[in-house]
């Protein structure tokens, strides 16, 4: 049940009636007509801009249309009042029965707030995709949480979602990993490791060295690199991916697909993607102008094979092959996204770290060219996380070598606190992660505040049950709700009514942080009602000696609990039934 959709449908039906009556001309386009919460809640429950957007094409003053429309809306049983404001906006107050209907819908609809807006559209969400060269760090944690919550949100709104991790196991960094692991192999054999500049120094490679000793004994100690590099690379990469999968699991993140970059090499898949672009006249030989400012690693002052990405919105054309015939790092990424298009996805979403901002336009150009504009690519950049503890910046992890790991974070505060807090800022805004605040039991800690609201609701349900009052959802859905007429109770119902609309707005914008913001506001409304009950006994959820009224008030509380549970599910956070 989406109350805003229902009232918008009423507005559109009323406009159709005005057209039939001759009050409006035929053929008016109503796509821009909205029904939304007013900026000031004191003005009403909803507001529509219908008269404002239709005035010019209708050749009438907006206020004249508004007065006619408002009078007709007010005649509907669902509308308590419809008043014209300003130049032609209409402020609407709803009949109490609609608010009661929201409570009943939350208690009876499976997945209240779920939407069919996605209509089964196949969406690929690629996120994390960290190089398999070590444990995941706190920056990866934010990308993992954001990507996972976005995938859950899109699934909740009716999309067919595939969660994917691109394993960067085809580049030079895995050779560095193999060489670093070989030094740990030497260490396992009793020799001093020689971890020079450019190698990975973290202790996490010690177990890999031990695995290599189990495999080789001491037979490779004096062998040339050509004899051990490939095998060391495979063993080390698999060990790192096992570590990464475990780290993600600790955060509650699971992937549907792990796609290996290495699988693109030597299989003709890169060549096929480039041939597809070449057939469209988008591949040529040329020399790029020297870039202004910092020189990118794929620029050469000589002729190269280039992708004409400017034909699809990029600023400059991009190299796909170096002058020595080797692919640039962009070429396998083109092939990988071509594979996604070929797999039938109708929308692609890539979640990148903030340092990949310069990569966005070229990747969008490639997908546009490969799909002939049919498949949109949305790239979401995730900004940095700054860690704080005891008022000081929190930095190193000896095990990792030079950064705080994702597992460090989860072990210290738990996955729920990490996930919720990572979504308290929009993905492209920097985020401060303060260990003290994240563990604080106060309103200043959003995850605690929302979990506390859920715990309070469950506490009320347990107490009511102890009083002999039935609190199952089916019974509560039939409760008498007529006495839920106090402004604090109505505010809570208005917040509930926002949930289905919020889901669709967040899904359309690919903005899961909106769910976290909403849950905080919903919890605030619940706590406000609870606290007012301390001074006004009639607002308490438990009414001594009045089971019928108690059941009605508990229905409201339970409906809030349902929505909190649904929202936390999207965020990947487990609701708690009592605070300990």
mmCIF file of N, CA and C in Angstrom, residues 291-384:
data_model
loop_
_atom_site.group_PDB
_atom_site.id
_atom_site.type_symbol
_atom_site.label_atom_id
_atom_site.label_comp_id
_atom_site.label_asym_id
_atom_site.label_seq_id
_atom_site.Cartn_x
_atom_site.Cartn_y
_atom_site.Cartn_z
ATOM 1 N N UNK A 291 48.665 15.002 -21.970
ATOM 2 C CA UNK A 291 47.627 15.453 -21.042
ATOM 3 C C UNK A 291 48.108 16.630 -20.198
ATOM 4 N N UNK A 292 47.154 17.465 -19.797
ATOM 5 C CA UNK A 292 47.490 18.574 -18.912
ATOM 6 C C UNK A 292 47.518 18.069 -17.474
ATOM 7 N N UNK A 293 48.456 18.562 -16.706
ATOM 8 C CA UNK A 293 48.549 18.142 -15.315
ATOM 9 C C UNK A 293 49.223 16.792 -15.195
ATOM 10 N N UNK A 294 48.707 15.953 -14.314
ATOM 11 C CA UNK A 294 49.307 14.655 -14.028
ATOM 12 C C UNK A 294 49.187 13.722 -15.241
ATOM 13 N N UNK A 295 50.282 13.063 -15.591
ATOM 14 C CA UNK A 295 50.292 12.173 -16.746
ATOM 15 C C UNK A 295 49.768 10.793 -16.345
ATOM 16 N N UNK A 296 48.699 10.299 -17.002
ATOM 17 C CA UNK A 296 48.191 8.972 -16.673
ATOM 18 C C UNK A 296 49.160 7.893 -17.149
ATOM 19 N N UNK A 297 49.093 6.724 -16.507
ATOM 20 C CA UNK A 297 50.071 5.681 -16.802
ATOM 21 C C UNK A 297 49.893 5.077 -18.192
ATOM 22 N N UNK A 298 48.721 5.274 -18.832
ATOM 23 C CA UNK A 298 48.517 4.664 -20.144
ATOM 24 C C UNK A 298 48.796 5.629 -21.298
ATOM 25 N N UNK A 299 49.382 6.805 -21.002
ATOM 26 C CA UNK A 299 49.703 7.739 -22.089
ATOM 27 C C UNK A 299 51.133 7.491 -22.580
ATOM 28 N N UNK A 300 51.290 7.493 -23.901
ATOM 29 C CA UNK A 300 52.615 7.375 -24.504
ATOM 30 C C UNK A 300 52.746 8.430 -25.589
ATOM 31 N N UNK A 301 53.942 9.012 -25.742
ATOM 32 C CA UNK A 301 54.149 10.044 -26.770
ATOM 33 C C UNK A 301 54.419 9.414 -28.141
ATOM 34 N N UNK A 302 53.665 8.351 -28.471
ATOM 35 C CA UNK A 302 53.843 7.673 -29.762
ATOM 36 C C UNK A 302 52.501 7.077 -30.184
ATOM 37 N N UNK A 303 52.479 6.575 -31.400
ATOM 38 C CA UNK A 303 51.238 6.037 -31.939
ATOM 39 C C UNK A 303 50.788 4.805 -31.158
ATOM 40 N N UNK A 304 49.480 4.777 -30.868
ATOM 41 C CA UNK A 304 48.891 3.653 -30.143
ATOM 42 C C UNK A 304 47.561 3.273 -30.797
ATOM 43 N N UNK A 305 47.030 2.140 -30.360
ATOM 44 C CA UNK A 305 45.672 1.759 -30.762
ATOM 45 C C UNK A 305 44.707 2.389 -29.769
ATOM 46 N N UNK A 306 43.761 3.170 -30.294
ATOM 47 C CA UNK A 306 42.888 3.979 -29.438
ATOM 48 C C UNK A 306 41.414 3.631 -29.636
ATOM 49 N N UNK A 307 40.639 3.811 -28.575
ATOM 50 C CA UNK A 307 39.179 3.705 -28.615
ATOM 51 C C UNK A 307 38.619 5.118 -28.716
ATOM 52 N N UNK A 308 37.767 5.342 -29.706
ATOM 53 C CA UNK A 308 37.203 6.678 -29.915
ATOM 54 C C UNK A 308 36.077 6.907 -28.896
ATOM 55 N N UNK A 309 36.453 7.031 -27.653
ATOM 56 C CA UNK A 309 35.461 7.170 -26.580
ATOM 57 C C UNK A 309 34.777 8.537 -26.591
ATOM 58 N N UNK A 310 35.399 9.512 -27.265
ATOM 59 C CA UNK A 310 34.753 10.838 -27.352
ATOM 60 C C UNK A 310 33.447 10.767 -28.126
ATOM 61 N N UNK A 311 33.274 9.731 -28.949
ATOM 62 C CA UNK A 311 32.018 9.572 -29.687
ATOM 63 C C UNK A 311 30.876 9.179 -28.762
ATOM 64 N N UNK A 312 31.216 8.815 -27.519
ATOM 65 C CA UNK A 312 30.192 8.411 -26.553
ATOM 66 C C UNK A 312 30.342 9.184 -25.240
ATOM 67 N N UNK A 313 30.746 10.449 -25.346
ATOM 68 C CA UNK A 313 30.681 11.340 -24.191
ATOM 69 C C UNK A 313 31.936 11.515 -23.383
ATOM 70 N N UNK A 314 33.029 10.852 -23.743
ATOM 71 C CA UNK A 314 34.268 11.004 -22.981
ATOM 72 C C UNK A 314 34.985 12.294 -23.406
ATOM 73 N N UNK A 315 35.924 12.733 -22.592
ATOM 74 C CA UNK A 315 36.665 13.968 -22.884
ATOM 75 C C UNK A 315 37.762 13.764 -23.926
ATOM 76 N N UNK A 316 38.433 12.598 -23.864
ATOM 77 C CA UNK A 316 39.506 12.281 -24.811
ATOM 78 C C UNK A 316 39.374 10.813 -25.200
ATOM 79 N N UNK A 317 39.978 10.453 -26.329
ATOM 80 C CA UNK A 317 40.021 9.048 -26.713
ATOM 81 C C UNK A 317 41.008 8.308 -25.810
ATOM 82 N N UNK A 318 40.815 6.983 -25.702
ATOM 83 C CA UNK A 318 41.573 6.215 -24.706
ATOM 84 C C UNK A 318 42.391 5.091 -25.340
ATOM 85 N N UNK A 319 43.626 4.899 -24.884
ATOM 86 C CA UNK A 319 44.451 3.800 -25.400
ATOM 87 C C UNK A 319 43.908 2.450 -24.933
ATOM 88 N N UNK A 320 43.906 1.492 -25.840
ATOM 89 C CA UNK A 320 43.536 0.124 -25.463
ATOM 90 C C UNK A 320 44.704 -0.836 -25.681
ATOM 91 N N UNK A 321 45.692 -0.395 -26.472
ATOM 92 C CA UNK A 321 46.880 -1.218 -26.701
ATOM 93 C C UNK A 321 48.105 -0.319 -26.733
ATOM 94 N N UNK A 322 49.144 -0.759 -26.052
ATOM 95 C CA UNK A 322 50.387 0.013 -26.021
ATOM 96 C C UNK A 322 51.150 -0.169 -27.338
ATOM 97 N N UNK A 323 52.154 0.633 -27.517
ATOM 98 C CA UNK A 323 52.942 0.568 -28.756
ATOM 99 C C UNK A 323 53.681 -0.756 -28.900
ATOM 100 N N UNK A 324 53.903 -1.471 -27.773
ATOM 101 C CA UNK A 324 54.584 -2.761 -27.846
ATOM 102 C C UNK A 324 53.622 -3.924 -28.085
ATOM 103 N N UNK A 325 52.337 -3.610 -28.270
ATOM 104 C CA UNK A 325 51.348 -4.650 -28.555
ATOM 105 C C UNK A 325 50.645 -5.213 -27.338
ATOM 106 N N UNK A 326 51.042 -4.789 -26.143
ATOM 107 C CA UNK A 326 50.385 -5.271 -24.918
ATOM 108 C C UNK A 326 49.107 -4.473 -24.669
ATOM 109 N N UNK A 327 48.108 -5.138 -24.098
ATOM 110 C CA UNK A 327 46.864 -4.444 -23.768
ATOM 111 C C UNK A 327 47.097 -3.447 -22.630
ATOM 112 N N UNK A 328 46.415 -2.318 -22.674
ATOM 113 C CA UNK A 328 46.373 -1.433 -21.508
ATOM 114 C C UNK A 328 45.401 -2.035 -20.498
ATOM 115 N N UNK A 329 45.391 -1.516 -19.290
ATOM 116 C CA UNK A 329 44.475 -2.042 -18.269
ATOM 117 C C UNK A 329 43.014 -1.792 -18.631
ATOM 118 N N UNK A 330 42.758 -0.846 -19.556
ATOM 119 C CA UNK A 330 41.393 -0.523 -19.960
ATOM 120 C C UNK A 330 40.791 -1.618 -20.845
ATOM 121 N N UNK A 331 41.618 -2.287 -21.637
ATOM 122 C CA UNK A 331 41.112 -3.277 -22.591
ATOM 123 C C UNK A 331 40.371 -4.435 -21.912
ATOM 124 N N UNK A 332 40.951 -5.100 -20.886
ATOM 125 C CA UNK A 332 40.183 -6.167 -20.229
ATOM 126 C C UNK A 332 38.931 -5.646 -19.530
ATOM 127 N N UNK A 333 38.942 -4.410 -19.056
ATOM 128 C CA UNK A 333 37.739 -3.850 -18.435
ATOM 129 C C UNK A 333 36.632 -3.669 -19.476
ATOM 130 N N UNK A 334 37.020 -3.290 -20.707
ATOM 131 C CA UNK A 334 36.044 -3.211 -21.791
ATOM 132 C C UNK A 334 35.451 -4.599 -22.042
ATOM 133 N N UNK A 335 36.333 -5.606 -22.120
ATOM 134 C CA UNK A 335 35.868 -6.974 -22.381
ATOM 135 C C UNK A 335 34.962 -7.479 -21.262
ATOM 136 N N UNK A 336 35.307 -7.132 -20.028
ATOM 137 C CA UNK A 336 34.501 -7.567 -18.886
ATOM 138 C C UNK A 336 33.098 -6.969 -18.968
ATOM 139 N N UNK A 337 33.005 -5.695 -19.278
ATOM 140 C CA UNK A 337 31.685 -5.065 -19.364
ATOM 141 C C UNK A 337 30.920 -5.546 -20.604
ATOM 142 N N UNK A 338 31.661 -5.880 -21.662
ATOM 143 C CA UNK A 338 31.007 -6.475 -22.833
ATOM 144 C C UNK A 338 30.377 -7.807 -22.443
ATOM 145 N N UNK A 339 31.080 -8.565 -21.602
ATOM 146 C CA UNK A 339 30.545 -9.834 -21.113
ATOM 147 C C UNK A 339 29.246 -9.611 -20.334
ATOM 148 N N UNK A 340 29.194 -8.560 -19.535
ATOM 149 C CA UNK A 340 27.970 -8.250 -18.793
ATOM 150 C C UNK A 340 26.818 -7.948 -19.752
ATOM 151 N N UNK A 341 27.105 -7.145 -20.757
ATOM 152 C CA UNK A 341 26.075 -6.817 -21.748
ATOM 153 C C UNK A 341 25.602 -8.085 -22.446
ATOM 154 N N UNK A 342 26.544 -8.948 -22.821
ATOM 155 C CA UNK A 342 26.208 -10.186 -23.521
ATOM 156 C C UNK A 342 25.413 -11.140 -22.633
ATOM 157 N N UNK A 343 25.600 -11.043 -21.315
ATOM 158 C CA UNK A 343 24.834 -11.892 -20.401
ATOM 159 C C UNK A 343 23.389 -11.423 -20.241
ATOM 160 N N UNK A 344 23.038 -10.311 -20.852
ATOM 161 C CA UNK A 344 21.641 -9.891 -20.887
ATOM 162 C C UNK A 344 21.221 -8.919 -19.807
ATOM 163 N N UNK A 345 22.174 -8.333 -19.093
ATOM 164 C CA UNK A 345 21.798 -7.331 -18.103
ATOM 165 C C UNK A 345 21.321 -6.065 -18.816
ATOM 166 N N UNK A 346 20.264 -5.468 -18.285
ATOM 167 C CA UNK A 346 19.712 -4.259 -18.907
ATOM 168 C C UNK A 346 20.138 -2.991 -18.178
ATOM 169 N N UNK A 347 20.826 -3.158 -17.073
ATOM 170 C CA UNK A 347 21.365 -2.014 -16.332
ATOM 171 C C UNK A 347 22.598 -2.481 -15.569
ATOM 172 N N UNK A 348 23.654 -1.671 -15.624
ATOM 173 C CA UNK A 348 24.892 -1.999 -14.916
ATOM 174 C C UNK A 348 25.186 -0.921 -13.879
ATOM 175 N N UNK A 349 25.654 -1.353 -12.726
ATOM 176 C CA UNK A 349 26.082 -0.422 -11.679
ATOM 177 C C UNK A 349 27.465 -0.865 -11.208
ATOM 178 N N UNK A 350 28.428 0.043 -11.249
ATOM 179 C CA UNK A 350 29.769 -0.212 -10.733
ATOM 180 C C UNK A 350 29.989 0.655 -9.503
ATOM 181 N N UNK A 351 30.490 0.067 -8.443
ATOM 182 C CA UNK A 351 30.823 0.808 -7.230
ATOM 183 C C UNK A 351 32.343 0.910 -7.161
ATOM 184 N N UNK A 352 32.865 2.123 -7.338
ATOM 185 C CA UNK A 352 34.309 2.362 -7.370
ATOM 186 C C UNK A 352 34.746 3.158 -6.151
ATOM 187 N N UNK A 353 36.026 3.038 -5.827
ATOM 188 C CA UNK A 353 36.611 3.904 -4.820
ATOM 189 C C UNK A 353 36.774 5.312 -5.374
ATOM 190 N N UNK A 354 36.919 6.273 -4.472
ATOM 191 C CA UNK A 354 36.992 7.684 -4.877
ATOM 192 C C UNK A 354 38.167 7.946 -5.818
ATOM 193 N N UNK A 355 39.223 7.133 -5.730
ATOM 194 C CA UNK A 355 40.399 7.346 -6.568
ATOM 195 C C UNK A 355 40.174 6.914 -8.025
ATOM 196 N N UNK A 356 39.004 6.378 -8.325
ATOM 197 C CA UNK A 356 38.690 5.950 -9.693
ATOM 198 C C UNK A 356 37.792 6.942 -10.426
ATOM 199 N N UNK A 357 37.700 8.151 -9.908
ATOM 200 C CA UNK A 357 36.821 9.147 -10.521
ATOM 201 C C UNK A 357 37.147 9.412 -11.978
ATOM 202 N N UNK A 358 38.438 9.383 -12.324
ATOM 203 C CA UNK A 358 38.844 9.646 -13.691
ATOM 204 C C UNK A 358 38.521 8.512 -14.645
ATOM 205 N N UNK A 359 38.050 7.422 -14.123
ATOM 206 C CA UNK A 359 37.770 6.244 -14.930
ATOM 207 C C UNK A 359 36.309 6.171 -15.374
ATOM 208 N N UNK A 360 35.477 7.042 -14.799
ATOM 209 C CA UNK A 360 34.030 6.932 -14.990
ATOM 210 C C UNK A 360 33.619 7.162 -16.437
ATOM 211 N N UNK A 361 34.058 8.273 -17.037
ATOM 212 C CA UNK A 361 33.593 8.625 -18.379
ATOM 213 C C UNK A 361 34.009 7.596 -19.420
ATOM 214 N N UNK A 362 35.230 7.095 -19.325
ATOM 215 C CA UNK A 362 35.680 6.131 -20.333
ATOM 216 C C UNK A 362 34.890 4.826 -20.227
ATOM 217 N N UNK A 363 34.573 4.436 -18.974
ATOM 218 C CA UNK A 363 33.830 3.187 -18.805
ATOM 219 C C UNK A 363 32.399 3.335 -19.297
ATOM 220 N N UNK A 364 31.794 4.487 -19.025
ATOM 221 C CA UNK A 364 30.448 4.736 -19.532
ATOM 222 C C UNK A 364 30.441 4.771 -21.058
ATOM 223 N N UNK A 365 31.482 5.360 -21.635
ATOM 224 C CA UNK A 365 31.575 5.424 -23.097
ATOM 225 C C UNK A 365 31.681 4.022 -23.688
ATOM 226 N N UNK A 366 32.465 3.166 -23.046
ATOM 227 C CA UNK A 366 32.638 1.811 -23.554
ATOM 228 C C UNK A 366 31.325 1.039 -23.525
ATOM 229 N N UNK A 367 30.597 1.124 -22.396
ATOM 230 C CA UNK A 367 29.327 0.400 -22.286
ATOM 231 C C UNK A 367 28.302 0.955 -23.272
ATOM 232 N N UNK A 368 28.279 2.268 -23.422
ATOM 233 C CA UNK A 368 27.369 2.892 -24.385
ATOM 234 C C UNK A 368 27.651 2.387 -25.794
ATOM 235 N N UNK A 369 28.926 2.311 -26.153
ATOM 236 C CA UNK A 369 29.298 1.865 -27.495
ATOM 237 C C UNK A 369 28.986 0.384 -27.697
ATOM 238 N N UNK A 370 29.319 -0.430 -26.707
ATOM 239 C CA UNK A 370 29.119 -1.873 -26.826
ATOM 240 C C UNK A 370 27.651 -2.255 -26.890
ATOM 241 N N UNK A 371 26.808 -1.505 -26.183
ATOM 242 C CA UNK A 371 25.376 -1.836 -26.127
ATOM 243 C C UNK A 371 24.539 -0.966 -27.057
ATOM 244 N N UNK A 372 25.220 -0.102 -27.824
ATOM 245 C CA UNK A 372 24.529 0.854 -28.700
ATOM 246 C C UNK A 372 23.530 1.703 -27.918
ATOM 247 N N UNK A 373 23.949 2.069 -26.705
ATOM 248 C CA UNK A 373 23.153 2.964 -25.865
ATOM 249 C C UNK A 373 21.998 2.307 -25.155
ATOM 250 N N UNK A 374 21.836 0.987 -25.299
ATOM 251 C CA UNK A 374 20.677 0.316 -24.698
ATOM 252 C C UNK A 374 20.860 0.073 -23.199
ATOM 253 N N UNK A 375 22.106 -0.119 -22.764
ATOM 254 C CA UNK A 375 22.367 -0.507 -21.373
ATOM 255 C C UNK A 375 23.043 0.646 -20.640
ATOM 256 N N UNK A 376 22.337 1.289 -19.713
ATOM 257 C CA UNK A 376 22.968 2.376 -18.960
ATOM 258 C C UNK A 376 23.933 1.835 -17.907
ATOM 259 N N UNK A 377 25.005 2.564 -17.684
ATOM 260 C CA UNK A 377 25.962 2.246 -16.625
ATOM 261 C C UNK A 377 25.973 3.398 -15.636
ATOM 262 N N UNK A 378 25.708 3.088 -14.374
ATOM 263 C CA UNK A 378 25.794 4.086 -13.309
ATOM 264 C C UNK A 378 27.005 3.742 -12.452
ATOM 265 N N UNK A 379 27.932 4.665 -12.354
ATOM 266 C CA UNK A 379 29.117 4.444 -11.529
ATOM 267 C C UNK A 379 28.970 5.242 -10.233
ATOM 268 N N UNK A 380 28.994 4.540 -9.117
ATOM 269 C CA UNK A 380 28.873 5.179 -7.809
ATOM 270 C C UNK A 380 30.254 5.211 -7.155
ATOM 271 N N UNK A 381 30.718 6.405 -6.869
ATOM 272 C CA UNK A 381 32.016 6.569 -6.215
ATOM 273 C C UNK A 381 31.833 6.608 -4.699
ATOM 274 N N UNK A 382 32.661 5.861 -4.007
ATOM 275 C CA UNK A 382 32.583 5.792 -2.546
ATOM 276 C C UNK A 382 33.775 6.538 -1.962
ATOM 277 N N UNK A 383 33.475 7.558 -1.185
ATOM 278 C CA UNK A 383 34.544 8.392 -0.632
ATOM 279 C C UNK A 383 35.238 7.726 0.557
ATOM 280 N N UNK A 384 36.305 8.356 0.993
ATOM 281 C CA UNK A 384 37.163 7.793 2.027
ATOM 282 C C UNK A 384 36.499 7.772 3.399
#
